[in-house]
Tab-separated table of C-alpha atoms in Angstrom:
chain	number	residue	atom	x	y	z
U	1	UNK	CA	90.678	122.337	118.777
U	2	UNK	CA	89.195	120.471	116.073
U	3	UNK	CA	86.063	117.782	116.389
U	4	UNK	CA	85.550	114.782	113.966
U	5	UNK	CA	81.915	114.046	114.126
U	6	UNK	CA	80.962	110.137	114.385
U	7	UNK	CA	78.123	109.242	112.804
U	8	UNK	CA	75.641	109.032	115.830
U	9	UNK	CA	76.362	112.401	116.969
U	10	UNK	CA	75.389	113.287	112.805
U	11	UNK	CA	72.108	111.326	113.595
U	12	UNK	CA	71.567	113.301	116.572
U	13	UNK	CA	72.414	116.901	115.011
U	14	UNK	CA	69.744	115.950	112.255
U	15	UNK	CA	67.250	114.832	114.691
U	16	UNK	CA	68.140	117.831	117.074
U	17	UNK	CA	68.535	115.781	119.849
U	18	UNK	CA	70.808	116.195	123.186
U	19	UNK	CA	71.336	120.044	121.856
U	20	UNK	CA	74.265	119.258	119.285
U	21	UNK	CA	73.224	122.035	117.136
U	22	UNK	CA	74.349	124.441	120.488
U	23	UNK	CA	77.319	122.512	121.125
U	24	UNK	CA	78.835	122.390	117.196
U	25	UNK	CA	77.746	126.198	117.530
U	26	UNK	CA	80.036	126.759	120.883
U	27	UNK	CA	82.785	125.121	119.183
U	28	UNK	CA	82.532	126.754	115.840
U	29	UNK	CA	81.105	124.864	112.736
U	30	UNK	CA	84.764	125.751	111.023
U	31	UNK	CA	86.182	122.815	113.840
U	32	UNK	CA	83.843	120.478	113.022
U	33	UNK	CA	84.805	117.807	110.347
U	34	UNK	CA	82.984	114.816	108.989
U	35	UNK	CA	84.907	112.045	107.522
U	36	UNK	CA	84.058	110.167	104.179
U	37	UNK	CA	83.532	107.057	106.129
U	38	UNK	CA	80.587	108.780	108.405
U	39	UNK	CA	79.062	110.345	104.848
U	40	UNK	CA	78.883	106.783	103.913
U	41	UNK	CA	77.346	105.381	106.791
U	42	UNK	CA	74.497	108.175	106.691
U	43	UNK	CA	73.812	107.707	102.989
U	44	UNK	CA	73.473	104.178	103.409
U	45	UNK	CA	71.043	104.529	106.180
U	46	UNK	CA	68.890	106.830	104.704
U	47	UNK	CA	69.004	104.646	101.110
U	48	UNK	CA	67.914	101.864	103.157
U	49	UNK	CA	65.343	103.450	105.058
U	50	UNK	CA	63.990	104.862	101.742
U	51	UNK	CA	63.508	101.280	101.113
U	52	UNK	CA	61.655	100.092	103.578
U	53	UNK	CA	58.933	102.739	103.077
């Protein structure tokens, strides 16, 4: 089975919350898929947050 990560659950892995790391690892990382849409929602969050410091 293959898993397309949403952004929030991105936001979670990289803030190792709710134990995503473990679950993405159970799965295999090689099911896991991001889309472009997601990698543009988590650069534009972290370009804005850049901004705000």
């Amino acid at each position: 089975m293959k898993y397309l990560l949403d952004t929030d659950i991105c936001i979670f892995f990289l803030k190792g919350k709710f134990n995503i790391y473990e679950k993405i690892k159970q799965v295999g990382v090689e099911n896991c898929y991001i889309s472009e849409i997601t990698i543009a929602e988590l650069k534009y969050g972290a370009a804005k947050k850049l901004k705000l410091q």
